[in-house]
Coordinates of C-alpha atoms and ligand atoms in Angstrom, one line a residue:
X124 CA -37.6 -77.0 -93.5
X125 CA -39.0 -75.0 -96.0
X126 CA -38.2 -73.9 -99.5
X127 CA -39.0 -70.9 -101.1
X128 CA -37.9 -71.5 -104.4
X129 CA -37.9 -68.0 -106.7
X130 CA -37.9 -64.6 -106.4
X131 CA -40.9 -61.8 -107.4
X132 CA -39.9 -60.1 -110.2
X133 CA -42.2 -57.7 -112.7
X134 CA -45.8 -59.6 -111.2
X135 CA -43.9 -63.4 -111.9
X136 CA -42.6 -65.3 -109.5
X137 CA -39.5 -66.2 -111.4
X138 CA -36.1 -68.3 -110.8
X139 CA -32.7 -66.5 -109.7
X140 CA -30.0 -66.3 -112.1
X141 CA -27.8 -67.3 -109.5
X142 CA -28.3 -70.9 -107.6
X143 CA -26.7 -69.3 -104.4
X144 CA -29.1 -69.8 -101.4
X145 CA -29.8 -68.2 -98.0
X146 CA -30.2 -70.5 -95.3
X147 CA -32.2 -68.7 -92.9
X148 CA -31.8 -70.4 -89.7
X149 CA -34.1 -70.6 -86.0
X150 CA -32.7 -68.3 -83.2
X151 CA -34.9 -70.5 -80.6
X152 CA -33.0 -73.6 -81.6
X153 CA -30.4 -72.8 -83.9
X154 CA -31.9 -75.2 -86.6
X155 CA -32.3 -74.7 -90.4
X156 CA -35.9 -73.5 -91.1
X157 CA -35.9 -72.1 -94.1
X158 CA -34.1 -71.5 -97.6
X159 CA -34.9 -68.6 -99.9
X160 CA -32.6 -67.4 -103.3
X161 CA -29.7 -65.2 -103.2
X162 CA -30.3 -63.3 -105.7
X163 CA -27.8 -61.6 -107.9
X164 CA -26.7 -58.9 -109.9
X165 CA -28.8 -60.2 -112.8
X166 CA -31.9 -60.1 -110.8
X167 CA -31.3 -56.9 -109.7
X168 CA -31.3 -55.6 -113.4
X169 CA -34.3 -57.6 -113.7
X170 CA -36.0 -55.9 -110.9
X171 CA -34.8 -52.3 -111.3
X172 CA -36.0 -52.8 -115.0
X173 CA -39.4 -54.3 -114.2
X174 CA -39.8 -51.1 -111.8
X175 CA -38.9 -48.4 -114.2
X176 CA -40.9 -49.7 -116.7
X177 CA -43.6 -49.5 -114.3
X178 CA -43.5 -46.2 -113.2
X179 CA -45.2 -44.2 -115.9
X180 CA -48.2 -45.4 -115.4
X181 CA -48.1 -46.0 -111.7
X182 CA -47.3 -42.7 -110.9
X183 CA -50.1 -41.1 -112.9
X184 CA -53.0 -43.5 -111.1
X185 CA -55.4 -41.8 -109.0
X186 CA -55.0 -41.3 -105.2
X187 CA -58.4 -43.2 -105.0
X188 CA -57.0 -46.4 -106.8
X189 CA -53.7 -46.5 -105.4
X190 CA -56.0 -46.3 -102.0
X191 CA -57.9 -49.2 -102.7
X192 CA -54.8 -51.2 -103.4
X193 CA -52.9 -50.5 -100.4
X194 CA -56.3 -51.6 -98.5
X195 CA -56.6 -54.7 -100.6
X196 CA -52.7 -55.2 -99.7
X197 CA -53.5 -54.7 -95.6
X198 CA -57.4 -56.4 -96.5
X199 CA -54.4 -59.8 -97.4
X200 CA -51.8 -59.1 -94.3
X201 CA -55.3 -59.9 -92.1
X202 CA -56.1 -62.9 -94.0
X203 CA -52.9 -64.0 -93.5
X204 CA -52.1 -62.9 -90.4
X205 CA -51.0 -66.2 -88.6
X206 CA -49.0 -67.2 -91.9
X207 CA -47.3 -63.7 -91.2
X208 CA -46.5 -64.1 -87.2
X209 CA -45.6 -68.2 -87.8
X210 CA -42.8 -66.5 -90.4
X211 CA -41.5 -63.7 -88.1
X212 CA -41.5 -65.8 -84.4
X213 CA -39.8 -68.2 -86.4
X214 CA -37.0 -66.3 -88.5
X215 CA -36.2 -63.7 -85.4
X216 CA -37.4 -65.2 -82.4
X217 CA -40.4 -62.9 -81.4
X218 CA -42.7 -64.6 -78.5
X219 CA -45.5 -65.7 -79.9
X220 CA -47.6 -63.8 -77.3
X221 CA -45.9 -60.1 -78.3
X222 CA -45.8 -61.0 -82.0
X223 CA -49.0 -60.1 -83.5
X224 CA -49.3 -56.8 -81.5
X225 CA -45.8 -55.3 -82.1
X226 CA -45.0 -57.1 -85.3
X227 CA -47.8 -57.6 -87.4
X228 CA -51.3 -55.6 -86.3
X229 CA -49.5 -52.9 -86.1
X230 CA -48.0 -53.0 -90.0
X231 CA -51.3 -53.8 -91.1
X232 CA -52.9 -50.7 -89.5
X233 CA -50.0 -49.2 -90.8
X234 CA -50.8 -49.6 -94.4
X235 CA -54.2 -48.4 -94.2
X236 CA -53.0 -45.3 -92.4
X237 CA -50.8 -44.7 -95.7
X238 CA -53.5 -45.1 -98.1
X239 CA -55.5 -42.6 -96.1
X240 CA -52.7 -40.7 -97.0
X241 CA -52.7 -41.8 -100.8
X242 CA -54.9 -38.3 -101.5
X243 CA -52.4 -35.7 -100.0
X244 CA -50.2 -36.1 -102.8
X245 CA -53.5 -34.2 -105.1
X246 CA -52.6 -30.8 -102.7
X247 CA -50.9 -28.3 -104.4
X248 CA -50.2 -25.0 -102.4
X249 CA -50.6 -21.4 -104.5
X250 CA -48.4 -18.7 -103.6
X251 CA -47.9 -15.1 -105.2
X252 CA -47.0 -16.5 -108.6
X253 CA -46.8 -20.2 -108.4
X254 CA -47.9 -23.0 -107.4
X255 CA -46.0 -26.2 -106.1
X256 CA -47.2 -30.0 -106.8
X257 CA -46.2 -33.3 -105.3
X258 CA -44.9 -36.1 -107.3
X259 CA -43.9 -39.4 -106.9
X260 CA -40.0 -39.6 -107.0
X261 CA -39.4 -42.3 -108.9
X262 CA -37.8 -46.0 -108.2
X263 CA -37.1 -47.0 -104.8
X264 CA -35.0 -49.5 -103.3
X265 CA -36.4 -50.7 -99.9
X266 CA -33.7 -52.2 -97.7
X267 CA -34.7 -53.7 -94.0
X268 CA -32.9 -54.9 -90.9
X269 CA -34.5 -58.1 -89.4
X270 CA -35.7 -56.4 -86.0
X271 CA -38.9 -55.2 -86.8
X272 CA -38.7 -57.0 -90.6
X273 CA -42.8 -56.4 -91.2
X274 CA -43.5 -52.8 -89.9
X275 CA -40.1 -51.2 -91.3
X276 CA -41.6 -52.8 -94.7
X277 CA -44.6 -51.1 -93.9
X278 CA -43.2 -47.9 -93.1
X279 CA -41.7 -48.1 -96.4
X280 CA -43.9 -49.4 -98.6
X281 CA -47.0 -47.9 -97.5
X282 CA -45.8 -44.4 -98.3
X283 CA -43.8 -45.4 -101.7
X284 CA -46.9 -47.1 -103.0
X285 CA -49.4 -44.0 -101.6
X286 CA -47.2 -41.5 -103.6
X287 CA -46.9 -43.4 -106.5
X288 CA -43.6 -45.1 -106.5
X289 CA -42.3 -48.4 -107.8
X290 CA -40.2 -50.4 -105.6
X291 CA -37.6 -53.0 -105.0
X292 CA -37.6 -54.9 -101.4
X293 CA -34.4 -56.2 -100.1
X294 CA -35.5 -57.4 -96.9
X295 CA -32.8 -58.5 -94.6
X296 CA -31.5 -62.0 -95.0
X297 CA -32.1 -63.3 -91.5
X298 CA -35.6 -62.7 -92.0
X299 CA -36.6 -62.5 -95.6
X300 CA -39.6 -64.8 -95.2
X301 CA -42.4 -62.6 -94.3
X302 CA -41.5 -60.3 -97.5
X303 CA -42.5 -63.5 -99.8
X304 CA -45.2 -64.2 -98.4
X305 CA -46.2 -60.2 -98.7
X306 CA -45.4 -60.6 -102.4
X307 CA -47.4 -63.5 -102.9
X308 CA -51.1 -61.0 -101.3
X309 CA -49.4 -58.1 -103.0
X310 CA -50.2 -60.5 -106.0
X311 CA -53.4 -61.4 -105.3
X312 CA -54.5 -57.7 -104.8
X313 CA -53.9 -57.0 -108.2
X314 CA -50.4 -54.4 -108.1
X315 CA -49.8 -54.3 -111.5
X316 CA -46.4 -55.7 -112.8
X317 CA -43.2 -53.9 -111.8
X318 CA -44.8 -51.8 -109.1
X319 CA -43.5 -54.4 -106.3
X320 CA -40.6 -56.4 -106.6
X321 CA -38.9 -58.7 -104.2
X322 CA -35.2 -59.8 -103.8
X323 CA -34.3 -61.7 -100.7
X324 CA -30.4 -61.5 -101.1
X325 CA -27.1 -61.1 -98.7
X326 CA -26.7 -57.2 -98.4
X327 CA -23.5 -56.6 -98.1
X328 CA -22.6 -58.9 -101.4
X329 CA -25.2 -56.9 -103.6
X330 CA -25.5 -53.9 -102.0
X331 CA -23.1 -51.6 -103.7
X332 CA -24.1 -52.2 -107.0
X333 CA -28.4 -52.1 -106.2
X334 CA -27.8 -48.8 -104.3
X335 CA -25.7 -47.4 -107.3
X336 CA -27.8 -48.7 -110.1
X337 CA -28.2 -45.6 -112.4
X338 CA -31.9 -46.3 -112.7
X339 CA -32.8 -46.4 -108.8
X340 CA -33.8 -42.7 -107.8
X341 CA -34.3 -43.4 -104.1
X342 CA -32.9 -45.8 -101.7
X343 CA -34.3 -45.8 -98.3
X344 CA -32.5 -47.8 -95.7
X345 CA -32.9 -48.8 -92.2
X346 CA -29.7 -50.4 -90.6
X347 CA -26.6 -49.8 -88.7
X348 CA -24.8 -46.9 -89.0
X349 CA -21.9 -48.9 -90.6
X350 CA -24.1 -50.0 -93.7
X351 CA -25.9 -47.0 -94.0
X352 CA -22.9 -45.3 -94.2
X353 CA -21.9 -47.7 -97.6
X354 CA -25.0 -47.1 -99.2
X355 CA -24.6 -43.3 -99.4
X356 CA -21.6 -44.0 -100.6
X357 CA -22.5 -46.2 -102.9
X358 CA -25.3 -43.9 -104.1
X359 CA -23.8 -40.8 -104.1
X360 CA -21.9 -41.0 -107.8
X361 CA -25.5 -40.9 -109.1
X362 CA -27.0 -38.5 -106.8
X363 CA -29.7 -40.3 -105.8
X364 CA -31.9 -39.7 -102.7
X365 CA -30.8 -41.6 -99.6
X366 CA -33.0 -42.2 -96.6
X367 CA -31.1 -43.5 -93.4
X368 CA -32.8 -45.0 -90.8
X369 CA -29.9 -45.4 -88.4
X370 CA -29.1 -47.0 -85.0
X371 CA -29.3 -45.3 -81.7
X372 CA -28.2 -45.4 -77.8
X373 CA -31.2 -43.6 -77.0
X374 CA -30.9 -41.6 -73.0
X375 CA -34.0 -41.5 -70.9
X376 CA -33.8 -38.7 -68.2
X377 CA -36.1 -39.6 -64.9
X378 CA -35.7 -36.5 -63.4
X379 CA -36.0 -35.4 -59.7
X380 CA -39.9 -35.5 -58.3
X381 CA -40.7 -38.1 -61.0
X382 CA -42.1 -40.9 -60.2
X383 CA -39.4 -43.6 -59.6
X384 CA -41.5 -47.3 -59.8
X385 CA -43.9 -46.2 -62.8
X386 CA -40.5 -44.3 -64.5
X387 CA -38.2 -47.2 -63.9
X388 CA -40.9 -49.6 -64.6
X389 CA -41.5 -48.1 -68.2
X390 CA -37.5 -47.9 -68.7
X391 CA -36.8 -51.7 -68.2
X392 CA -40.0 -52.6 -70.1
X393 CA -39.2 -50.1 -72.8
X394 CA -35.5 -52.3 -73.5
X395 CA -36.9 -55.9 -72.5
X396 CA -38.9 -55.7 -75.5
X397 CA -38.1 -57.4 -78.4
X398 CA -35.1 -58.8 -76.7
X399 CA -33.7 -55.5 -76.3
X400 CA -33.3 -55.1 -80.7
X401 CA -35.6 -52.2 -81.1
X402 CA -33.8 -48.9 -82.5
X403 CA -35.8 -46.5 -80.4
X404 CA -35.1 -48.3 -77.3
X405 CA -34.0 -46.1 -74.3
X406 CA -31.4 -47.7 -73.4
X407 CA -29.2 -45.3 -71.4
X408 CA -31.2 -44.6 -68.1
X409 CA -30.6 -41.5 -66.3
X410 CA -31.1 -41.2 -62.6
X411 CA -30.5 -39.0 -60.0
X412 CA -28.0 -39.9 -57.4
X413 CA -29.7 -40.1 -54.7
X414 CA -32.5 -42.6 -56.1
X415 CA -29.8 -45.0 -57.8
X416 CA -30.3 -47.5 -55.3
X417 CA -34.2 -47.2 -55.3
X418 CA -34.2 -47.3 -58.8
X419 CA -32.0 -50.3 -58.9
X420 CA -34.1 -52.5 -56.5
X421 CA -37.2 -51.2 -59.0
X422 CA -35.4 -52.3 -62.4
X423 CA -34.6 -55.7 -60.9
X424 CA -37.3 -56.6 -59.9
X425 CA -39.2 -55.2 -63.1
X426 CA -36.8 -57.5 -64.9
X427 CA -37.0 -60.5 -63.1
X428 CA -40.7 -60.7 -65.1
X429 CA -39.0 -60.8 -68.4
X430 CA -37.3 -64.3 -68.4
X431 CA -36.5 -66.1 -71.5
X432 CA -37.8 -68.7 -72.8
X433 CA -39.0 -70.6 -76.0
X434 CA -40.7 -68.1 -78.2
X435 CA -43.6 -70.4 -79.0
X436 CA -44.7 -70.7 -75.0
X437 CA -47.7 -68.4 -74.4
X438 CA -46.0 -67.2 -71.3
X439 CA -42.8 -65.9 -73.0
X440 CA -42.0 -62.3 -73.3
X441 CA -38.7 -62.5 -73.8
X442 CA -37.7 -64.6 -76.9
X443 CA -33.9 -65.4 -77.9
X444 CA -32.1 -62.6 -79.7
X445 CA -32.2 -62.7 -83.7
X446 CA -29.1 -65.3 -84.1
X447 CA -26.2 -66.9 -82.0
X448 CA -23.8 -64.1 -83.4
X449 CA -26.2 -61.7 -81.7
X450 CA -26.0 -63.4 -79.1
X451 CA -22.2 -63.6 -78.8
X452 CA -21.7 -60.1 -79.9
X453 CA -23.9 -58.9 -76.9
X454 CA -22.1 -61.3 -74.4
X455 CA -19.1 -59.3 -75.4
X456 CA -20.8 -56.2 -74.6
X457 CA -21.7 -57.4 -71.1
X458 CA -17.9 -59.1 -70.2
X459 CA -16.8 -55.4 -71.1
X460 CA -19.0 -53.7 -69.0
X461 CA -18.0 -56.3 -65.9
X462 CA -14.6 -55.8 -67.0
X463 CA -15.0 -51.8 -67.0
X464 CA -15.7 -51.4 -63.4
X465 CA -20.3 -51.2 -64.3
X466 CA -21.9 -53.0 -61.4
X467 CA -24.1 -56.0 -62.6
X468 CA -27.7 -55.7 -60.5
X469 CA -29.2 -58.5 -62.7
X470 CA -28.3 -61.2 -65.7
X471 CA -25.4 -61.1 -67.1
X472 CA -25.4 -65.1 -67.6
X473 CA -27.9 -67.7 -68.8
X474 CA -28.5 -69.9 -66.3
X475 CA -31.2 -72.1 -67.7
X476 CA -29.8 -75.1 -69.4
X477 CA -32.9 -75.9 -71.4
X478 CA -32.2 -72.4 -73.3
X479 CA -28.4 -73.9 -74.4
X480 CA -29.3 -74.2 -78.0
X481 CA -31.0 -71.4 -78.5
X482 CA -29.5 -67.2 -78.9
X483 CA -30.9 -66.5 -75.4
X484 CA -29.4 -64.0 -73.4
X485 CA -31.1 -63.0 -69.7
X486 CA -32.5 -59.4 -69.0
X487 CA -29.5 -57.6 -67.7
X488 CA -29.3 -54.5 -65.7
X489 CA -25.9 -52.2 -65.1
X490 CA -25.7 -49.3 -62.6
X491 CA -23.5 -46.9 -61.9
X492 CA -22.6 -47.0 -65.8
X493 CA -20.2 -44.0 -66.4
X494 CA -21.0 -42.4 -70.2
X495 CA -17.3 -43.4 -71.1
X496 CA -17.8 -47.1 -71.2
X497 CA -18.2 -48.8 -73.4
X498 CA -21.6 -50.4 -73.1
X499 CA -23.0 -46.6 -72.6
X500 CA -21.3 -45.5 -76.0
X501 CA -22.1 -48.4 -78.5
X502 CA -25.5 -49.5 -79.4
X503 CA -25.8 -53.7 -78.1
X504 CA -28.9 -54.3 -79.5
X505 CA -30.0 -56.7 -76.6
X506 CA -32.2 -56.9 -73.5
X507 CA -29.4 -54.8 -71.6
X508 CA -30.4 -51.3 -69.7
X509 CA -27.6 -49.0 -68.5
X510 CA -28.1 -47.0 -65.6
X511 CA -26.0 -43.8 -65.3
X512 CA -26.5 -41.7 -61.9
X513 CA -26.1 -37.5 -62.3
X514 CA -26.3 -35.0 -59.8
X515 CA -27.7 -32.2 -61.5
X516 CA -30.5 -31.7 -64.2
X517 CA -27.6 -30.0 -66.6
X518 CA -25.2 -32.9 -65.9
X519 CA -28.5 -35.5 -67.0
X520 CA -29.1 -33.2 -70.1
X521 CA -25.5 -33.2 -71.2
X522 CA -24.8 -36.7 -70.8
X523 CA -28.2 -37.1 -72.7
X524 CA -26.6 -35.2 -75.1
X525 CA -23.3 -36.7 -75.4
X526 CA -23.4 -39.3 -77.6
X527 CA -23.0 -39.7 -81.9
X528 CA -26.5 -40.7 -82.1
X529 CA -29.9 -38.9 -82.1
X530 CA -32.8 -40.9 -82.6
X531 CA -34.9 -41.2 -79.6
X532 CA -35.1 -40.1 -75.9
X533 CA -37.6 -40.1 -73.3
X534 CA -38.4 -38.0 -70.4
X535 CA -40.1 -38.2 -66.9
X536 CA -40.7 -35.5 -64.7
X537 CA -42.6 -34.7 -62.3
X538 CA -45.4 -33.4 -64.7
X539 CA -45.5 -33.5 -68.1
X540 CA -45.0 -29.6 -68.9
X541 CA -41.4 -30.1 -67.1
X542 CA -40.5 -33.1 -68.9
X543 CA -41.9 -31.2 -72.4
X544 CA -39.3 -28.2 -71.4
X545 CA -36.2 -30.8 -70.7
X546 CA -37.5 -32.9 -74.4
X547 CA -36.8 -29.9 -76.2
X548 CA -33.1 -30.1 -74.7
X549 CA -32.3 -33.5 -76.2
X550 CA -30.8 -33.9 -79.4
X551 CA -32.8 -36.6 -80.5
X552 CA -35.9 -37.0 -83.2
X553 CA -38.0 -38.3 -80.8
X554 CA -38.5 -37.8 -77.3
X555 CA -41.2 -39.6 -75.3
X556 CA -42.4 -38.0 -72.3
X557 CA -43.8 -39.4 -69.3
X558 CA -44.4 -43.0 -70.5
X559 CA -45.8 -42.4 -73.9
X560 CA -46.0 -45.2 -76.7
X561 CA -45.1 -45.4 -79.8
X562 CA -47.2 -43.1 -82.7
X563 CA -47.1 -44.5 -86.1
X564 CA -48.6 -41.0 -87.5
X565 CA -45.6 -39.1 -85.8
X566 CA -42.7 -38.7 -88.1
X567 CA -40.0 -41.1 -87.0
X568 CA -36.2 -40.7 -87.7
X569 CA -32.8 -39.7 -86.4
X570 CA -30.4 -36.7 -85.5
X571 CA -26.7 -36.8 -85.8
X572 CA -25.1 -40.4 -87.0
X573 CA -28.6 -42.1 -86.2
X574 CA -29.6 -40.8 -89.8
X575 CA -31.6 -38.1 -92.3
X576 CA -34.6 -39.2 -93.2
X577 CA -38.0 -39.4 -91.5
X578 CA -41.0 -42.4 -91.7
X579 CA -44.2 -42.8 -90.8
X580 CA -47.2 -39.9 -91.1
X581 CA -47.6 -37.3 -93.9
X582 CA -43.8 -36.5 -93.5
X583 CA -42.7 -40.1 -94.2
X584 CA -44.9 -39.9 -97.3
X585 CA -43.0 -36.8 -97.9
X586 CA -39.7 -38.4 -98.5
X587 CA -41.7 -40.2 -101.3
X588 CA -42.0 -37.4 -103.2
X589 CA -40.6 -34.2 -105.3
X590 CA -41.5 -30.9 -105.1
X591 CA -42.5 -29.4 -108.3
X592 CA -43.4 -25.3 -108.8
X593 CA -45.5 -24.0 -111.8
X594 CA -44.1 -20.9 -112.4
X595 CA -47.3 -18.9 -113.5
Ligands
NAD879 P1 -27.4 -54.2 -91.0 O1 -27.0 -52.8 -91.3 O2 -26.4 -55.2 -90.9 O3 -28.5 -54.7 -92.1 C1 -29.6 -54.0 -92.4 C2 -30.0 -54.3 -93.9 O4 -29.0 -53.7 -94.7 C3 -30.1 -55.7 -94.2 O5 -31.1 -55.9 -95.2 C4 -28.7 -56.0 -94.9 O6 -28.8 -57.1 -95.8 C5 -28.5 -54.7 -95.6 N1 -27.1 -54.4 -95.9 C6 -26.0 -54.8 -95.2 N2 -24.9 -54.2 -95.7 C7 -25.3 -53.5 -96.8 C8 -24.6 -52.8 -97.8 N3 -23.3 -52.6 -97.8 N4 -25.4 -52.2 -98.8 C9 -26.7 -52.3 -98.8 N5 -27.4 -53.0 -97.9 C10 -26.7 -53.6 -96.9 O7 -28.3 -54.0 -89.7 P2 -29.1 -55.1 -88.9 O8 -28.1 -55.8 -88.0 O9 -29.9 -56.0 -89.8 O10 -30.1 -54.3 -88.0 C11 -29.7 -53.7 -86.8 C12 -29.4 -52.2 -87.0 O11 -30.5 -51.5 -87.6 C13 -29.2 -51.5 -85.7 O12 -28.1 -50.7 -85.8 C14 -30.5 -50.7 -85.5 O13 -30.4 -49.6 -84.6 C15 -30.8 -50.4 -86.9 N6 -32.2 -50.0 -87.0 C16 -32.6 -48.7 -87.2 C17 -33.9 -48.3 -87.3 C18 -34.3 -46.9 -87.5 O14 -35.5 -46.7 -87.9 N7 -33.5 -45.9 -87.3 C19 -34.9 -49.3 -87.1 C20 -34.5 -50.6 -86.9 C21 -33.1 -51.0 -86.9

């Protein structure tokens, strides 16, 4: 087990004014692996202070130094890179195999791509008669969820520090580790004091009173709706900026003439991943009548390749889910959708008794899902793909459509300029067309009740900043 001891605060690592501790526990096993401070509102003053104070100077740096540190920060990720992946497979149950390539190259790549960025925020753009700046907006509070814990960090972090903001990190307490450890090389690169600051703590005990402390300015959050939801709340009295990153029950339209193996193949794939807890994922898989049975013979057999195991094998895609309340809360899901008339094609049950004591839960495939049930309306955040048969391309794009959430969708048509024309149908702030993969330079973020704010690219560095005009 292991212990980590304090919390970064202002450059130190210091102790919490509270003794409360977060036992962060294994998904593969369900064993204790790790203890880090709960920290309280104390150490939040502590923080928000340290970042204020900060933020004078930071802010007025040069794009070329606050480049170079963001490099130094990603130059540190790479030397610890296997300190980084041990943290995350361990904490969230990410195989070993997938973990470095969706979880931690990535966020390292990530960073650099910000401090490319760092120099955008020296345009200014003249008009008639002014002119208008960029500047950074101030303190930011950084909150995570634990399914992508690293690259959501870096999809914070990387812009804040790029345009000149101080921050506070709350990552989520499932997986806090890989945010101390980020602290630690933040350190080592030489971030001054203040600019960086690191509270593992339960979110929805501290919560109210970081995202309303009068001297945050921005909070950016990715989470559930229901949280999200409390932090705007929360920071509205003080009319501070809020970023929500937001769930999703994303629809994927395989349209007639597409083609069915290669589109169902990328479908199932697209959910398996990350046991099924990726945000984006399409999860709600539109097919036309007539190739529901085809398409069900494809998805099982696609998912048949994506049996769990223990995270550490080399063989394992599919890890358990992030902890044994997951776990049940997605076996709930499925017993509904048995229970509302869905037909199981695959899963449903774990069947491997060497998996018992870990938050395992098989790929699992439903057909002939009807957008009323409940497994098509709520978000399960597991390795389970609804399949909903339509029998016209205006049926498909209103079901697509019919839904609280917005934040991704995917097409596949029969060529890409058809499946371009039905993307710009969907109600969704993403749309990926004909098998495409994820772009960290394309702006990512929601529609609807999946959220307001959008990461990654210039425009995620964008929600970093203000926009001043010089009145000439
Ligand atoms: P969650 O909302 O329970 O927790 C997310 C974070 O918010 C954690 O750090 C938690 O401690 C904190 N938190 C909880 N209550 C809070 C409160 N009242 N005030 C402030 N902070 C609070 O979500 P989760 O279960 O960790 O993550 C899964 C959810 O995140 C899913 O709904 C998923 O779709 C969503 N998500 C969205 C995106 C996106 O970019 N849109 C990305 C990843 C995950």
């Amino acid at each position: 087990m292991k212990d980590y001891p304090q919390l970064y605060i202002n450059g130190q690592w210091v102790n919490s004014a509270s003794d409360d501790r977060i036992e962060v526990i294994n998904p593969a096993n369900g064993e204790l692996y790790a203890t880090v401070p709960a920290a309280n509102h104390s150490d939040i003053d502590a923080a928000v202070a340290a970042a204020k104070a900060a933020f004078d100077s930071f802010s007025t740096t040069s794009a070329d130094y606050r480049r170079g540190l963001i490099h130094a920060i990603a130059d540190g990720m790479e030397a610890r890179k296997d300190e980084l992946i041990e943290a995350i497979v361990n904490t969230m149950g990410c195989p070993i195999a997938l973990t470095d390539e969706i979880q931690v190259q990535g966020s390292i790549d990530a960073f650099r791509s910000f401090a490319s960025l760092a120099g955008e925020m020296d345009h200014s753009e003249t008009f008639d008669n002014y002119i208008t700046v960029k500047e950074a907006v101030g303190v930011c509070v950084l909150i995570n969820p634990w399914n992508y814990p690293l690259s959501q960090l870096a999809g914070k972090l990387g812009p804040a520090l790029a345009a000149g903001c101080t921050t506070v990190l709350k990552p989520a307490e499932q997986t806090p580790l890989q945010d101390l450890i980020l602290a630690d090389i933040i350190h080592n690169a030489g971030v001054p004091a203040g600019v960086v600051n690191v509270l593992t703590a339960v979110g929805s005990d501290i919560g109210d009173y970081l995202c309303s402390h009068p001297q945050v300015d921005m909070v950016s959050f990715t989470g559930s709706t229901l949280a999200g939801i409390k932090v705007a709340q929360a920071a509205a009295p003080s009319v501070k900026r809020v970023c929500q990153e937001l769930g999703g029950k994303s629809p994927y339209i395989i349209a007639p003439g597409a083609d069915l193996a290669a589109a169902v193949r990328y479908g199932v794939e697209d959910v398996m991943i990350n046991s099924g807890q990726t945000c984006c994922a399409l999860t709600r898989m539109l097919v036309p009548a007539e190739s529901l049975k085809e398409a069900e013979q494809i998805a099982a057999s696609v998912a048949a390749e994506w049996q769990p195991g223990n995270p550490l094998a080399p063989e394992t895609m599919l890890g358990p889910v992030s902890s044994h309340k997951q776990q049940q809360r997605i076996n709930s899901f499925i017993r509904q959708g048995i229970d509302e008339g869905a037909k199981l094609v695959c899963g449903g049950q774990l069947t491997d008794p060497a998996l018992a004591n870990g938050a395992y839960v098989p790929p699992t495939i439903f057909s002939n899902v009807s957008n009323d049930m409940t497994i098509a309306k709520e978000e399960i955040f597991g390795p389970v793909l609804c399949i909903l048969p339509y029998e016209t391309l205006e049926q498909a794009i209103q079901i697509a459509n019919d839904t609280p959430y917005g934040l991704s969708s995917g097409v596949y048509a029969k060529d890409a300029e058809e499946a371009r024309q039905i993307a710009r149908r969907i109600r969704a702030g993403q749309c990926y067309i004909q098998g495409a993969l994820f772009n960290t330079d394309a702006p990512f973020g929601g529609y609807k009740q999946s959220g307001n704010g959008r990461e990654w690219g210039v425009i995620g560095l964008h929600e970093y900043t203000e926009t001043k005009a010089l009145i000439i």
